[in-house]
Amino acid sequence: MENAAAAAQLPEAWSQVRAPVIVPLLRLAVAVCLTMSVLLFLERMYMAVVISGVKLLRRRPERRYRCDPLPDDDPELGSSAFPVVLVQIPMFNEREVYQLSIGAVCGLSWPSDRLVVQVLDDSTDPIIKEMVRMECERWAHKGVNITYQIRENRKGYKAGALKEGMKHGYVRECEYVAIFDADFQPDPDFLRRTIPFLVRNSDIALVQARWRFVNADECLMTRMQEMSLDYHFTVEQEVSSSVCAFFGFNGTAGVWRISAVNEAGGWKDRTTVEDMDLAIRASLKGWKFVYLGDVQVKSELPSTFKAFRFQQHRWSCGPANLFRKMLMEIVRNKKVTIWKKIHVIYNFFLVRKIVAHIVTFTFYCLIIPTTIFVPEVRIPKWGCVYIPTIITLLNSVGTPRSFHLLFFWILFENVMSLHRTKATLIGLLEAGRANEWVVTEKLGNALKMKSASKSSAKKSFMRIWDRLNVTELGVGAFLFSCGWYDLAFGKDHFFIYLFFQAMAFFVVGIGYVGTIVPQS
């Protein structure tokens, strides 16, 4: 009887709280989300206008900077016409791809006496360490100046390995350093196309190349990643390079002027985005960056959901944490213009690294579904339909071949916004996982070499259970229930979107996304 009486009082308690508390709070949340949506919309429109101007006016890097090829036919100068270049390949237990990167770097078209290759191996697996060491010895016997470097610990992770590599005496003879992650394969002419920008322009610190994905067609998840990253490279990097000669270093497939790295304070491991950290500090010293979209380096996208989720946590948490640590340093800087400060703080950090993640999840996966239960709170069509539609269409310009996948891309991005929002808040608050570093797993040709073995129904069940993502299942259930309520009592037809989005969360929740690696 007591339980029945308590249940009967719930509607009355809801009605008493609803008008004075729930409705005002929800209206405030809608207003905040609409404001963030407008900020994101204006940012996308700004970049669309600028990239259109760059293309129409043909403001290619070759027309803005000197980049004459280095002379390789001068008998008097010989190889001395080429600067000494250090190439660093940081890696960690890269069994599947280490040969690809080492082979590609050792095949660079550059005088052998002007090229120094460092393989910075932080591997913890002794078998893999021995394999990498033997690969380095094999290339050394072919005449390549390659050194195999290991450390006693992994302090600082990638930043620590790069910093340690710069301490060797022979590095003092090098003018530039190129960095390639273990799955990156530069073409032989990479240095010949990038180094001239640094040699001919003394104010340029960084030349960044574009990534090209060798496994983009492996599964639907890699196609979704390609769409997001292609927009980043074809629009965001291009616009930033053209407007204010600043953008975030992508951590690989780039060449740095060593004197600029040293002036900026070298590599620091205070966040999980050591590449972005160095880029901002160098920019605040007045150095310029150049992005070369025509120079593309082959790389691999994470094709398992677990690897992709860890990567996105690092890519979302790191920038937010760096923003927290560098905001006042940027504000107080005297060497750069107010325009560049605004670009770094507002465009680069606030809108792209914080607002974009938070508004996607909170607005489309929490606020809109919640308003279904509170009909007094209305969301204008321009906020929930027109603005997201335009933003989505603008994002599609980077990968025209995947335009037909836009619908799936929207649903997948909303699912991933759950993890990005959580990571962003962890970074801003500098919570427990703020400095968590999990190396992105690369499969290389592993899947081609493995065959699916027969297993019992019990083992299959265990594998499926291990793939479950409970948080995604919970959000999916919430959206599905909201959809049914809207179908029964609502008037805005939100249930169409909610059912599709709930299904996307369910698919990810049960682990049927990305590549499922066969168990050996």
XYZ file of C-alpha atoms in Angstrom:
520
model
C 0.000 0.000 0.000
C 2.810 2.406 0.838
C 4.487 1.732 -2.516
C 1.208 2.322 -4.329
C 0.687 5.619 -2.511
C 4.206 6.746 -3.332
C 3.693 5.874 -6.984
C 0.458 7.849 -7.043
C 2.277 10.922 -5.742
C 4.915 10.861 -8.505
C 2.760 12.652 -11.143
C 1.865 15.341 -8.641
C 5.516 15.831 -7.634
C 6.499 16.019 -11.329
C 3.873 18.679 -12.012
C 5.100 20.753 -9.070
C 8.734 20.630 -10.173
C 8.142 20.848 -13.903
C 7.009 24.456 -14.347
C 9.298 26.263 -11.860
C 12.445 24.113 -12.319
C 12.518 21.750 -15.307
C 11.113 24.088 -17.967
C 13.434 27.053 -17.209
C 16.496 24.806 -16.987
C 15.650 23.053 -20.244
C 15.029 26.374 -22.002
C 18.400 27.598 -20.777
C 20.047 24.410 -22.066
C 18.365 24.847 -25.454
C 19.514 28.475 -25.642
C 23.109 27.496 -24.811
C 23.104 24.691 -27.385
C 21.597 26.945 -30.060
C 24.299 29.522 -29.339
C 27.024 26.878 -29.707
C 25.375 25.646 -32.916
C 25.462 29.160 -34.347
C 29.142 29.510 -33.418
C 29.912 26.232 -35.160
C 27.799 27.228 -38.182
C 29.593 30.577 -38.532
C 32.962 28.836 -38.268
C 32.015 26.410 -41.052
C 30.692 29.222 -43.247
C 33.862 31.253 -42.639
C 36.023 28.343 -43.716
C 33.808 27.693 -46.746
C 34.203 31.305 -47.901
C 37.972 31.326 -47.311
C 38.632 27.979 -49.010
C 36.556 29.135 -51.993
C 38.679 32.290 -52.199
C 41.894 30.275 -51.908
C 40.821 28.025 -54.794
C 39.533 30.871 -56.996
C 42.587 33.078 -56.427
C 44.900 30.053 -56.658
C 46.724 30.948 -53.453
C 48.845 27.832 -53.602
C 51.885 27.584 -51.301
C 54.129 27.630 -54.366
C 52.819 31.095 -55.218
C 53.118 32.474 -51.673
C 56.582 31.155 -50.818
C 59.836 30.482 -52.597
C 60.329 26.773 -53.185
C 62.886 26.394 -55.980
C 64.218 22.829 -56.143
C 67.629 22.227 -54.605
C 70.402 21.860 -57.188
C 71.422 18.235 -57.632
C 73.477 18.650 -60.802
C 76.180 20.987 -59.507
C 79.503 19.093 -59.668
C 81.229 21.624 -57.410
C 78.720 21.506 -54.571
C 77.751 17.874 -54.943
C 75.688 16.596 -52.022
C 76.683 19.613 -49.889
C 73.933 21.554 -51.656
C 71.491 19.477 -49.614
C 71.008 20.140 -45.888
C 71.457 17.312 -43.415
C 68.024 15.945 -42.507
C 67.148 13.824 -39.487
C 64.201 11.449 -39.871
C 62.610 10.084 -36.701
C 60.300 7.055 -36.608
C 58.798 6.584 -33.136
C 57.169 3.209 -32.581
C 55.719 0.964 -29.901
C 55.119 -2.758 -30.493
C 54.462 -2.157 -34.200
C 54.742 -5.768 -35.341
C 52.482 -5.367 -38.374
C 53.794 -2.120 -39.883
C 57.388 -1.451 -38.775
C 58.862 -2.732 -42.051
C 56.632 -0.435 -44.106
C 57.719 2.812 -42.464
C 61.403 1.898 -42.160
C 61.517 0.745 -45.773
C 59.769 3.872 -47.062
C 62.030 6.234 -45.095
C 65.182 4.409 -46.154
C 63.986 4.736 -49.750
C 63.765 8.543 -49.645
C 65.464 10.261 -52.573
C 68.132 12.224 -50.689
C 71.929 12.018 -50.621
C 72.852 9.196 -48.255
C 75.520 11.276 -46.531
C 72.953 14.002 -45.808
C 70.306 11.743 -44.274
C 70.174 10.369 -40.730
C 67.392 7.936 -39.758
C 66.446 7.282 -36.135
C 64.137 4.412 -35.214
C 62.927 5.292 -31.703
C 61.616 1.989 -30.401
C 59.718 2.015 -27.108
C 58.458 -1.535 -27.606
C 57.930 -3.666 -24.526
C 57.740 -6.957 -26.453
C 61.305 -8.352 -26.718
C 60.460 -10.309 -29.875
C 59.231 -7.204 -31.664
C 62.243 -5.205 -30.457
C 64.572 -7.792 -31.948
C 62.634 -7.775 -35.236
C 62.880 -3.986 -35.485
C 66.577 -4.030 -34.592
C 67.317 -6.608 -37.289
C 65.380 -4.571 -39.849
C 67.515 -1.533 -39.001
C 70.687 -3.602 -39.352
C 69.507 -4.862 -42.733
C 69.164 -1.316 -44.055
C 72.428 -0.247 -42.421
C 74.221 -2.972 -44.398
C 72.753 -1.404 -47.541
C 74.508 1.863 -46.748
C 71.690 3.767 -45.018
C 72.730 5.869 -42.019
C 70.155 4.385 -39.674
C 70.346 4.027 -35.893
C 68.176 1.923 -33.583
C 67.390 3.748 -30.317
C 65.737 2.310 -27.197
C 65.049 3.750 -23.736
C 64.992 2.241 -20.270
C 61.450 3.530 -19.700
C 58.580 5.112 -21.639
C 58.580 8.399 -19.748
C 56.776 11.029 -21.799
C 55.621 8.427 -24.339
C 56.075 9.724 -27.907
C 57.231 13.186 -26.789
C 59.803 11.580 -24.506
C 61.127 9.365 -27.313
C 61.425 12.291 -29.755
C 63.097 14.447 -27.119
C 65.582 11.698 -26.261
C 66.420 11.255 -29.930
C 67.312 14.936 -30.243
C 69.972 14.675 -27.502
C 72.547 12.800 -29.588
C 75.640 14.701 -30.684
C 75.215 13.999 -34.398
C 71.841 15.793 -34.357
C 73.725 19.114 -34.063
C 74.762 18.683 -37.698
C 71.120 18.344 -38.813
C 69.096 21.397 -39.834
C 65.686 19.768 -40.215
C 63.816 16.838 -38.728
C 61.067 14.852 -40.458
C 58.749 12.718 -38.335
C 56.775 9.670 -39.447
C 54.673 7.393 -37.266
C 55.173 3.672 -37.726
C 52.327 3.221 -40.225
C 53.306 6.161 -42.476
C 54.990 5.578 -45.824
C 56.374 8.710 -47.523
C 56.994 8.683 -51.270
C 60.656 8.847 -52.367
C 60.362 12.529 -53.365
C 58.886 13.664 -50.026
C 61.969 15.556 -48.826
C 62.638 17.088 -52.246
C 59.118 18.573 -52.240
C 59.069 19.824 -48.643
C 62.604 20.853 -47.680
C 62.864 23.668 -50.314
C 60.140 25.617 -48.463
C 62.292 25.576 -45.341
C 65.578 26.284 -47.132
C 64.222 29.204 -49.193
C 62.117 30.806 -46.433
C 63.912 31.449 -43.149
C 60.671 32.313 -41.289
C 59.002 28.933 -41.892
C 59.303 26.394 -39.078
C 57.034 23.572 -40.238
C 55.939 21.983 -43.504
C 52.985 19.627 -43.051
C 51.905 17.085 -45.675
C 48.492 15.502 -46.112
C 47.600 11.981 -45.040
C 46.381 9.452 -47.604
C 44.618 6.385 -46.232
C 45.515 2.994 -47.669
C 42.678 1.164 -45.890
C 39.840 3.685 -46.268
C 37.697 1.065 -48.027
C 38.275 -1.645 -45.423
C 34.921 -1.124 -43.691
C 32.205 1.481 -43.205
C 33.910 2.853 -40.098
C 37.105 3.647 -42.012
C 35.039 5.401 -44.674
C 33.489 7.553 -41.936
C 36.939 8.420 -40.613
C 38.129 9.301 -44.092
C 35.255 11.770 -44.472
C 36.094 13.563 -41.227
C 39.853 13.651 -41.779
C 39.594 14.692 -45.427
C 37.592 17.752 -44.348
C 40.267 18.495 -41.750
C 43.041 18.407 -44.341
C 41.325 19.892 -47.396
C 39.561 22.711 -45.549
C 40.745 23.326 -41.956
C 44.487 22.928 -42.565
C 44.355 24.708 -45.918
C 42.415 27.672 -44.532
C 44.619 28.059 -41.463
C 47.785 27.844 -43.549
C 46.533 30.436 -46.034
C 45.061 32.954 -43.584
C 47.544 33.141 -40.719
C 50.273 30.565 -41.461
C 49.289 28.585 -38.357
C 47.684 25.179 -37.837
C 48.099 22.244 -35.530
C 50.964 19.916 -36.400
C 49.465 16.502 -37.089
C 52.270 14.718 -35.259
C 53.563 12.928 -38.354
C 54.237 13.456 -42.069
C 55.805 16.835 -41.360
C 59.241 18.482 -41.404
C 60.427 20.863 -38.677
C 63.268 23.356 -38.624
C 65.316 22.125 -35.655
C 66.254 25.648 -34.553
C 62.531 26.488 -34.307
C 61.880 23.369 -32.223
C 64.680 24.350 -29.846
C 63.558 27.983 -29.632
C 60.016 26.870 -28.772
C 61.320 24.758 -25.888
C 61.464 21.344 -27.546
C 59.106 18.448 -26.978
C 56.970 18.490 -23.816
C 54.917 15.650 -22.386
C 52.466 17.674 -20.276
C 49.532 16.558 -22.480
C 48.778 13.729 -24.911
C 49.029 16.144 -27.875
C 52.731 16.949 -27.827
C 52.525 17.817 -31.538
C 49.903 20.516 -31.025
C 51.726 21.794 -27.947
C 54.957 22.330 -29.904
C 53.100 23.930 -32.828
C 51.407 26.531 -30.628
C 54.604 27.396 -28.760
C 56.496 27.797 -32.045
C 53.699 29.936 -33.469
C 53.803 32.187 -30.397
C 57.498 32.739 -31.153
C 56.500 34.167 -34.540
C 57.269 31.163 -36.755
C 55.124 30.379 -39.808
C 53.760 27.027 -40.965
C 52.984 25.770 -44.485
C 50.522 23.037 -45.392
C 51.115 21.166 -48.676
C 47.934 19.404 -49.721
C 49.559 18.029 -52.880
C 52.188 16.133 -50.897
C 50.430 13.045 -49.579
C 51.790 10.340 -47.290
C 50.228 6.897 -47.100
C 48.963 5.887 -43.665
C 46.547 3.521 -41.968
C 43.261 4.315 -40.258
C 42.333 2.411 -37.090
C 39.895 -0.236 -38.286
C 38.802 -1.698 -34.946
C 36.344 0.256 -32.820
C 38.438 -0.168 -29.695
C 41.516 1.375 -31.346
C 39.455 4.194 -32.843
C 37.777 4.963 -29.516
C 41.138 5.242 -27.716
C 42.489 7.458 -30.496
C 39.485 9.770 -30.314
C 39.820 10.014 -26.539
C 43.418 11.181 -26.929
C 42.588 13.569 -29.790
C 39.696 15.141 -27.835
C 41.100 15.143 -24.313
C 44.562 16.406 -25.241
C 43.535 19.668 -26.975
C 41.086 20.547 -24.185
C 43.759 19.937 -21.569
C 46.300 21.961 -23.574
C 43.786 24.825 -23.880
C 43.443 24.846 -20.103
C 47.222 25.029 -19.667
C 48.083 27.516 -22.427
C 45.174 29.988 -22.468
C 46.860 32.682 -20.375
C 50.206 32.106 -22.092
C 48.530 32.846 -25.425
C 46.742 35.914 -24.057
C 49.922 37.402 -22.559
C 52.087 36.741 -25.620
C 53.640 39.897 -27.134
C 55.133 38.515 -30.358
C 51.992 37.692 -32.335
C 49.112 39.858 -33.523
C 45.747 40.049 -31.806
C 44.259 38.465 -34.918
C 46.416 35.342 -34.526
C 45.543 35.153 -30.801
C 41.841 35.264 -31.653
C 42.325 32.604 -34.305
C 44.159 30.265 -31.929
C 41.842 30.789 -28.939
C 38.484 31.079 -30.669
C 38.688 29.247 -34.013
C 41.326 26.638 -33.288
C 40.564 25.745 -29.672
C 37.136 26.933 -28.537
C 34.998 26.168 -31.590
C 36.804 23.235 -33.223
C 38.178 21.409 -30.180
C 35.550 22.104 -27.507
C 32.217 23.442 -28.800
C 32.053 21.064 -31.773
C 32.292 17.992 -29.533
C 30.072 19.158 -26.685
C 27.199 20.556 -28.742
C 26.971 17.458 -30.937
C 26.278 15.102 -28.064
C 24.425 17.348 -25.614
C 22.092 18.904 -28.180
C 21.322 16.033 -30.534
C 21.519 13.126 -28.086
C 20.308 14.688 -24.819
C 18.498 18.032 -25.123
C 16.374 17.352 -28.215
C 15.172 13.959 -26.921
C 14.431 15.437 -23.476
C 12.252 18.238 -24.898
C 9.842 15.582 -26.112
C 8.700 15.088 -22.502
C 8.387 18.857 -21.956
C 6.297 20.247 -24.849
C 6.442 23.755 -23.361
C 10.050 23.930 -24.571
C 10.208 24.364 -28.328
C 13.271 24.151 -30.539
C 13.171 26.303 -33.682
C 13.552 24.461 -36.979
C 16.567 26.528 -37.960
C 18.382 25.154 -34.911
C 17.526 21.477 -35.190
C 17.178 21.099 -38.982
C 18.622 23.867 -41.137
C 21.915 24.585 -39.337
C 22.955 20.910 -38.882
C 21.998 20.188 -42.500
C 24.196 23.003 -43.832
C 27.087 22.026 -41.554
C 26.821 18.417 -42.740
C 26.801 19.420 -46.418
C 29.843 21.652 -45.884
C 31.672 18.754 -44.212
C 31.090 16.576 -47.273
C 33.282 18.657 -49.598
C 36.435 16.882 -48.437
C 35.337 13.472 -49.728
C 32.922 13.803 -52.696
C 33.067 10.055 -53.364
C 31.375 9.405 -50.013
C 28.526 11.881 -50.398
C 26.022 9.009 -50.457
C 27.238 7.987 -46.996
C 26.419 11.318 -45.333
C 23.419 9.898 -43.485
C 25.514 7.132 -41.930
C 28.304 9.632 -41.204
C 25.914 11.834 -39.199
C 24.702 8.922 -37.088
C 28.235 7.620 -36.487
C 29.594 11.072 -35.583
C 26.779 11.504 -33.057
C 27.704 8.175 -31.487
C 31.379 9.126 -31.301
C 30.455 12.520 -29.842
C 29.614 10.635 -26.634
C 33.274 9.681 -26.210
C 34.621 12.994 -27.500
C 32.458 15.001 -25.103
C 33.531 12.865 -22.158
C 37.186 13.181 -23.175
C 36.879 16.949 -23.678
C 35.431 17.412 -20.192
C 38.164 15.190 -18.724
C 40.767 17.379 -20.417
C 39.191 20.656 -19.310
C 38.854 19.460 -15.725
C 42.178 17.572 -15.860
C 40.514 14.511 -14.387
C 41.941 11.007 -13.964
C 42.353 9.964 -17.618
C 43.604 13.351 -18.861
C 47.100 11.995 -19.583
C 46.113 8.489 -20.621
C 48.098 7.360 -23.667
C 47.066 4.231 -25.533
C 48.946 3.622 -28.781
C 46.571 3.258 -31.735
C 46.662 -0.345 -32.915
C 47.683 -0.836 -36.549
C 46.724 -4.062 -38.269
C 48.729 -3.703 -41.484
C 48.372 -7.003 -43.333
C 47.436 -8.924 -40.208
C 43.900 -9.614 -41.377
C 45.111 -10.956 -44.708
C 47.388 -13.404 -42.921
C 44.859 -14.616 -40.361
C 42.098 -17.056 -41.104
C 39.047 -17.367 -38.956
C 39.274 -20.564 -36.950
C 36.273 -22.625 -36.003
C 35.218 -22.238 -32.413
C 32.504 -23.466 -30.140
C 29.242 -21.603 -29.604
C 30.335 -20.864 -26.054
C 33.550 -19.146 -27.192
C 31.651 -17.166 -29.814
C 29.227 -16.032 -27.164
C 32.102 -14.899 -24.972
C 33.617 -12.897 -27.818
C 30.294 -11.182 -28.501
C 29.910 -10.422 -24.794
C 33.401 -8.944 -24.693
C 32.485 -6.642 -27.587
C 29.489 -5.110 -25.810
C 29.656 -1.373 -25.102
C 27.242 -0.767 -22.244
C 27.259 3.044 -22.402
C 26.213 3.059 -26.069
C 23.462 0.547 -25.317
C 22.186 2.786 -22.508
C 22.079 5.903 -24.694
C 20.429 3.881 -27.443
C 17.716 2.705 -25.047
C 17.122 6.289 -23.902
C 16.755 7.558 -27.489
C 14.539 4.632 -28.429
C 12.170 5.299 -25.523
C 12.058 8.988 -26.434
C 11.225 8.034 -29.996
C 8.292 5.872 -28.926
C 6.967 8.628 -26.660
C 7.229 11.145 -29.507
C 5.484 8.761 -31.890
C 2.613 8.374 -29.426
C 2.257 11.931 -28.096
C 4.593 14.284 -29.966
C 3.918 16.634 -32.874
C 7.409 17.433 -34.226
C 8.192 14.034 -35.774
C 11.488 13.799 -33.932
C 10.879 10.049 -33.650
C 12.170 9.533 -37.217
C 15.617 10.821 -36.255
C 15.517 9.255 -32.790
C 14.828 5.739 -34.058
C 17.692 5.889 -36.574
C 20.080 7.373 -34.026
C 19.065 4.779 -31.434
C 19.791 2.025 -33.947
C 23.250 3.496 -34.557
C 23.977 3.424 -30.820
C 22.675 -0.153 -30.619
C 24.875 -1.306 -33.518
C 27.949 0.190 -31.867
C 26.778 -1.063 -28.477
C 26.735 -4.702 -29.567
C 30.147 -4.328 -31.206
C 29.191 -4.682 -34.857
C 31.213 -1.762 -36.117
C 34.659 -1.651 -37.651
C 36.824 -4.682 -38.329
C 36.462 -7.676 -36.042
C 39.889 -9.292 -35.825
C 39.682 -13.102 -36.062
C 40.904 -14.932 -32.978
C 43.890 -17.153 -33.651
